[in-house]
PDB file of C-alpha atoms in Angstrom:
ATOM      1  CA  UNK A   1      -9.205 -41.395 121.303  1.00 50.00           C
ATOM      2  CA  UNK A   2     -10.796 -43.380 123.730  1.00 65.00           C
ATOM      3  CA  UNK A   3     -10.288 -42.690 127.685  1.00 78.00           C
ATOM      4  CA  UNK A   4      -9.696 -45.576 130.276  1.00 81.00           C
ATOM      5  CA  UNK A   5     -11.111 -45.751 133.192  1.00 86.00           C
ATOM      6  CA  UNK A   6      -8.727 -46.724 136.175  1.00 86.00           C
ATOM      7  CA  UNK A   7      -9.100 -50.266 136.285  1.00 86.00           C
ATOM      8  CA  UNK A   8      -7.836 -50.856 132.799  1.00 85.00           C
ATOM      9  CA  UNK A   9      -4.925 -48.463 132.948  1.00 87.00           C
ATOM     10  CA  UNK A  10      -4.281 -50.415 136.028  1.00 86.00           C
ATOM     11  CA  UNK A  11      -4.324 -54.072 134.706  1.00 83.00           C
ATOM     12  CA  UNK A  12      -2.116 -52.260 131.464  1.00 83.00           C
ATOM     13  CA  UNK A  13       0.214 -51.648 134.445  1.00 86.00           C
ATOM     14  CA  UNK A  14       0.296 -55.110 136.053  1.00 85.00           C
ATOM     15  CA  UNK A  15       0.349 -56.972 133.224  1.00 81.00           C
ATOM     16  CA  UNK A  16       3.520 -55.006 131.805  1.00 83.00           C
ATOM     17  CA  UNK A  17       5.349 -54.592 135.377  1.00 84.00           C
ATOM     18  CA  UNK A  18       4.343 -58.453 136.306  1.00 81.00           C
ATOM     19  CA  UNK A  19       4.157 -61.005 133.512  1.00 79.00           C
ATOM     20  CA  UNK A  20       7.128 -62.757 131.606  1.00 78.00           C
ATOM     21  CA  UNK A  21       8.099 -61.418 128.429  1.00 78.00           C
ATOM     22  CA  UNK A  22       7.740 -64.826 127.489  1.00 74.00           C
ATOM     23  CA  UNK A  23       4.391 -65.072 128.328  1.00 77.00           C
ATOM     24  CA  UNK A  24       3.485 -61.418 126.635  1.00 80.00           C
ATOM     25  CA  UNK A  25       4.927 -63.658 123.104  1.00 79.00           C
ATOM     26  CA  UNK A  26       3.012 -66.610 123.954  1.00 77.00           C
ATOM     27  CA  UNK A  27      -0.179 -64.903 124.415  1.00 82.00           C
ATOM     28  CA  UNK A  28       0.315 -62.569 121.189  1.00 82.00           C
ATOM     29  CA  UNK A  29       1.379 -65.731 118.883  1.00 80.00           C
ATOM     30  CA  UNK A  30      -1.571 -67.406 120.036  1.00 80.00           C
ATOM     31  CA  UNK A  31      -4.025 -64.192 119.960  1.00 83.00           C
ATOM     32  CA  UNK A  32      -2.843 -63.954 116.180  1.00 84.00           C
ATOM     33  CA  UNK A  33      -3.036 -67.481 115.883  1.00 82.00           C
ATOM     34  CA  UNK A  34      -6.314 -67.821 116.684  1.00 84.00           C
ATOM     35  CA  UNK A  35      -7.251 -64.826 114.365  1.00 85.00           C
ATOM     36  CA  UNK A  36      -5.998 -66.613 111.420  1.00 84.00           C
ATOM     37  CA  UNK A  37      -7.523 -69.293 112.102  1.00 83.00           C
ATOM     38  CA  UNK A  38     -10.970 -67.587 111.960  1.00 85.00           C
ATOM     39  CA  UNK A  39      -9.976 -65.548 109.138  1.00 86.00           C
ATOM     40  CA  UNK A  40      -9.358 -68.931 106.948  1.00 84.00           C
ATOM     41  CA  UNK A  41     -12.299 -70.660 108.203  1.00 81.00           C
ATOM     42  CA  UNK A  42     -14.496 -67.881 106.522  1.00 85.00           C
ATOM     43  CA  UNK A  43     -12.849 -68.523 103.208  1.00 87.00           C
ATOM     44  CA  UNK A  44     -13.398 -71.915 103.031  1.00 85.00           C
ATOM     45  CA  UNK A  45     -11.991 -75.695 104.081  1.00 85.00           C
ATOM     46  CA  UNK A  46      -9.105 -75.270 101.169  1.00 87.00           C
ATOM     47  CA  UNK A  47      -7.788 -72.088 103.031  1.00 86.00           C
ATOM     48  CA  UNK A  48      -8.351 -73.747 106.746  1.00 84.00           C
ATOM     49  CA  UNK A  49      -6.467 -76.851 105.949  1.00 87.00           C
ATOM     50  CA  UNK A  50      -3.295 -74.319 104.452  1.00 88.00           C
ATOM     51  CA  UNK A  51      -3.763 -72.455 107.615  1.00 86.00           C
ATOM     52  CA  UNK A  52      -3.028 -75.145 109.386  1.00 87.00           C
ATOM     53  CA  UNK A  53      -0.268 -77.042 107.609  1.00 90.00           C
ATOM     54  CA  UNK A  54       1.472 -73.153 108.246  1.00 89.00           C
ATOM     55  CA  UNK A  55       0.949 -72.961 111.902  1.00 86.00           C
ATOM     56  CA  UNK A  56       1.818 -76.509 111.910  1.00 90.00           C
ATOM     57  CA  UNK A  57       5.420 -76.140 110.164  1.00 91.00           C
ATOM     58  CA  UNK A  58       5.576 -72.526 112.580  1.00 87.00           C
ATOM     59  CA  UNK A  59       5.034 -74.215 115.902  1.00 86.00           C
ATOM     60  CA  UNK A  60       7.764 -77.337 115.202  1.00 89.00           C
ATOM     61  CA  UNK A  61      10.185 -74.280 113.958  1.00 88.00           C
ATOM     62  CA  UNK A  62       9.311 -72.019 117.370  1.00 84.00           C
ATOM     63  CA  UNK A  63       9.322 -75.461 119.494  1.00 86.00           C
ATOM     64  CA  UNK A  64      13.050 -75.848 117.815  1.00 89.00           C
ATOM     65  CA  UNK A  65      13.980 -72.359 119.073  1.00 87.00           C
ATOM     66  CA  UNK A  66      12.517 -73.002 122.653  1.00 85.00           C
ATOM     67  CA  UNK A  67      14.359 -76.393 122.460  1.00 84.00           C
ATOM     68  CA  UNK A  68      17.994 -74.143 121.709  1.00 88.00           C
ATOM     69  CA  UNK A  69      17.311 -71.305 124.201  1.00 85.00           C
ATOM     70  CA  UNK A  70      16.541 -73.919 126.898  1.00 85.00           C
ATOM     71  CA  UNK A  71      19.688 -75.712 125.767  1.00 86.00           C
ATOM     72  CA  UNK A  72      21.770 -72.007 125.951  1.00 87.00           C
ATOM     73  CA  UNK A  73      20.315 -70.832 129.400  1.00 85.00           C
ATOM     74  CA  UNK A  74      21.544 -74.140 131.224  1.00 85.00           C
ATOM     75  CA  UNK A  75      25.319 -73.666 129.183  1.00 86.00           C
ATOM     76  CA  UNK A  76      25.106 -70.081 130.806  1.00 86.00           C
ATOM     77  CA  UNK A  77      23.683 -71.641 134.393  1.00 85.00           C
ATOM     78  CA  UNK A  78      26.401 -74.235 134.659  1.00 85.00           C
ATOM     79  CA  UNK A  79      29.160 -71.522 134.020  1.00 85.00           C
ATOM     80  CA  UNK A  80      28.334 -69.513 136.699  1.00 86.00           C
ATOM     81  CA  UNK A  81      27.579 -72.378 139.209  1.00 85.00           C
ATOM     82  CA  UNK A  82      29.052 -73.752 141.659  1.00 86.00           C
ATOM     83  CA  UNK A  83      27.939 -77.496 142.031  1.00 86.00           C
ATOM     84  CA  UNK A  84      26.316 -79.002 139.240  1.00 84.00           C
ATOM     85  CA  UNK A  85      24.356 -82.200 138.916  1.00 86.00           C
ATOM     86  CA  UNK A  86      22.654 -83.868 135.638  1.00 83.00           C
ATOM     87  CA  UNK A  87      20.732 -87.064 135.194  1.00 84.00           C
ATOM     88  CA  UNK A  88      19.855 -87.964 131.694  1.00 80.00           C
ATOM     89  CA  UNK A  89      17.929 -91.119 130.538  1.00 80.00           C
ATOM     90  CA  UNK A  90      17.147 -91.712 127.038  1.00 74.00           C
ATOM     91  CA  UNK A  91      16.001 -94.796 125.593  1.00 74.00           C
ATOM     92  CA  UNK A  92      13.941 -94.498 121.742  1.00 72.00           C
ATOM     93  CA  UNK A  93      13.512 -98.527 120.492  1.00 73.00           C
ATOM     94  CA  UNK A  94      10.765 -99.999 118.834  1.00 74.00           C
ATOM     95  CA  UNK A  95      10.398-103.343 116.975  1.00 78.00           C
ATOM     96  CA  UNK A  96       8.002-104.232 113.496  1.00 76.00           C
ATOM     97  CA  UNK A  97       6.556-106.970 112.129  1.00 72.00           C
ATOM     98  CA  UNK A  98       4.806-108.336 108.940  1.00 76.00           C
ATOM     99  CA  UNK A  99       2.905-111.169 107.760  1.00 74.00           C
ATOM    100  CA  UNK A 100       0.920-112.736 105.060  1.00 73.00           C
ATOM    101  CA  UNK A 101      -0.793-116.238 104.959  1.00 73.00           C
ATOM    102  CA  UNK A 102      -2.618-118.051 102.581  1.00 74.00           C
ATOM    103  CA  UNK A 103      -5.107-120.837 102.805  1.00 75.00           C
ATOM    104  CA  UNK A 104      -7.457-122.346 100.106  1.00 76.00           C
ATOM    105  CA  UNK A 105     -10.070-119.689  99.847  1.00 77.00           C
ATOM    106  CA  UNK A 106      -8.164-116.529 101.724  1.00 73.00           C
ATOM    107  CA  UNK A 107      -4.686-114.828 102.016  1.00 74.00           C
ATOM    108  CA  UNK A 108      -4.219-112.618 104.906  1.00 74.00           C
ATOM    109  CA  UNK A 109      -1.397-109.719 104.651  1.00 74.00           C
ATOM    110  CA  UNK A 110      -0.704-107.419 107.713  1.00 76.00           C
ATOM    111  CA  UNK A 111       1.997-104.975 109.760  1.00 75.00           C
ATOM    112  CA  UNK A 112       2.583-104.211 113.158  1.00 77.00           C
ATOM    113  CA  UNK A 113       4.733-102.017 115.081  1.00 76.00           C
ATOM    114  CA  UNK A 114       5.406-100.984 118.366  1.00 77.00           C
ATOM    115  CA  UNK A 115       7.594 -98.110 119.580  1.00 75.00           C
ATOM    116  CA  UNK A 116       9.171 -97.132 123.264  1.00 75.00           C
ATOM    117  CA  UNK A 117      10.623 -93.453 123.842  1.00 75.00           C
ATOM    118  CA  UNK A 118      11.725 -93.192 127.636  1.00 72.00           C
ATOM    119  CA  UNK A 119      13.550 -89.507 128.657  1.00 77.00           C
ATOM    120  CA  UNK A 120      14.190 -88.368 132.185  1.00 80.00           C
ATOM    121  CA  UNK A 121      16.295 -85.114 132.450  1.00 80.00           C
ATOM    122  CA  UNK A 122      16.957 -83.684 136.073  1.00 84.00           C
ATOM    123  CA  UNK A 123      19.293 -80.647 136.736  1.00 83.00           C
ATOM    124  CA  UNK A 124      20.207 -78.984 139.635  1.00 87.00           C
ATOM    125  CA  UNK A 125      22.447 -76.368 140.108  1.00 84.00           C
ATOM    126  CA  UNK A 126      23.204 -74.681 143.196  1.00 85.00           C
ATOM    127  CA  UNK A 127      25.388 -71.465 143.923  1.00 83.00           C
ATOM    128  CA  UNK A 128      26.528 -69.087 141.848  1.00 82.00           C
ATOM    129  CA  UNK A 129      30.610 -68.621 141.440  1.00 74.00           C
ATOM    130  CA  UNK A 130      30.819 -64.660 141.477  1.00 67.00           C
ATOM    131  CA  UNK A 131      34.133 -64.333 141.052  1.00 60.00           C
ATOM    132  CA  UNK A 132      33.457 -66.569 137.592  1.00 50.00           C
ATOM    133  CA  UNK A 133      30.208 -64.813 136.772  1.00 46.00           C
ATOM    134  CA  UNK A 134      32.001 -61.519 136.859  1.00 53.00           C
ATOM    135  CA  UNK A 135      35.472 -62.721 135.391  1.00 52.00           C
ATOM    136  CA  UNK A 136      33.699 -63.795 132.114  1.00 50.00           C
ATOM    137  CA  UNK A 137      32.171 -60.134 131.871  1.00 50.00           C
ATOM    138  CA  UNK A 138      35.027 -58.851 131.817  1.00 46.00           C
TER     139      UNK A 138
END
């Protein structure tokens, strides 16, 4: 068993009584991340290319989950709130074309696209209704 000196036990302490849980998972998934990442890479292209297509298809599933609990804590923020205000601008369009020409000696085929996503999302809440906070506990 190994001993600490002081300094470590007290960054253990500050980083446990300090950072976000949220960070603590962050910083794990992407510690572990980065260790199979290595781990692949010593077997071989095949394995780092399946590596990645995993922590590909992981990060859109986690990036789903953030999407939900972000969704969830603003539900819970608006019931307990007294004023409310949301702004929401979405606008996804896009347009495509394709050709083809010929001419004596050449024909000429080709495709072209061109896409637009605009989102704006503001929320403010302000107050919290105590009497409704504590009314849904109960």
């Amino acid at each position: 068993m190994s001993k600490k000196s002081l300094s470590e036990i007290a960054v253990d302490v500050a980083y446990e009584a300090f950072v976000p849980g949220y960070v603590k998972v962050l910083r794990t998934a992407l510690t572990e991340s980065q260790g199979d990442i290595k781990t692949a890479e010593s077997q071989g292209m095949q394995e780092l290319q399946a590596e990645a297509q995993k922590q590909k298809i992981v990060m859109e599933f986690q990036a789903h989950q953030a999407r939900v609990s972000q969704e969830i804590a603003i539900a819970e923020r608006i019931s307990t709130s007294n004023e409310v205000e949301i702004t929401e601008y979405y606008d996804v369009s896009g347009k495509g074309h394709a050709g083809l020409s010929a001419q004596e000696s050449s024909i000429t085929a080709g495709v072209g696209g061109e896409g637009r996503k605009v989102t704006h999302r503001i929320i403010k809440f302000s107050g919290c209704n105590r009497s409704e906070a504590n009314s849904s506990d109960g």
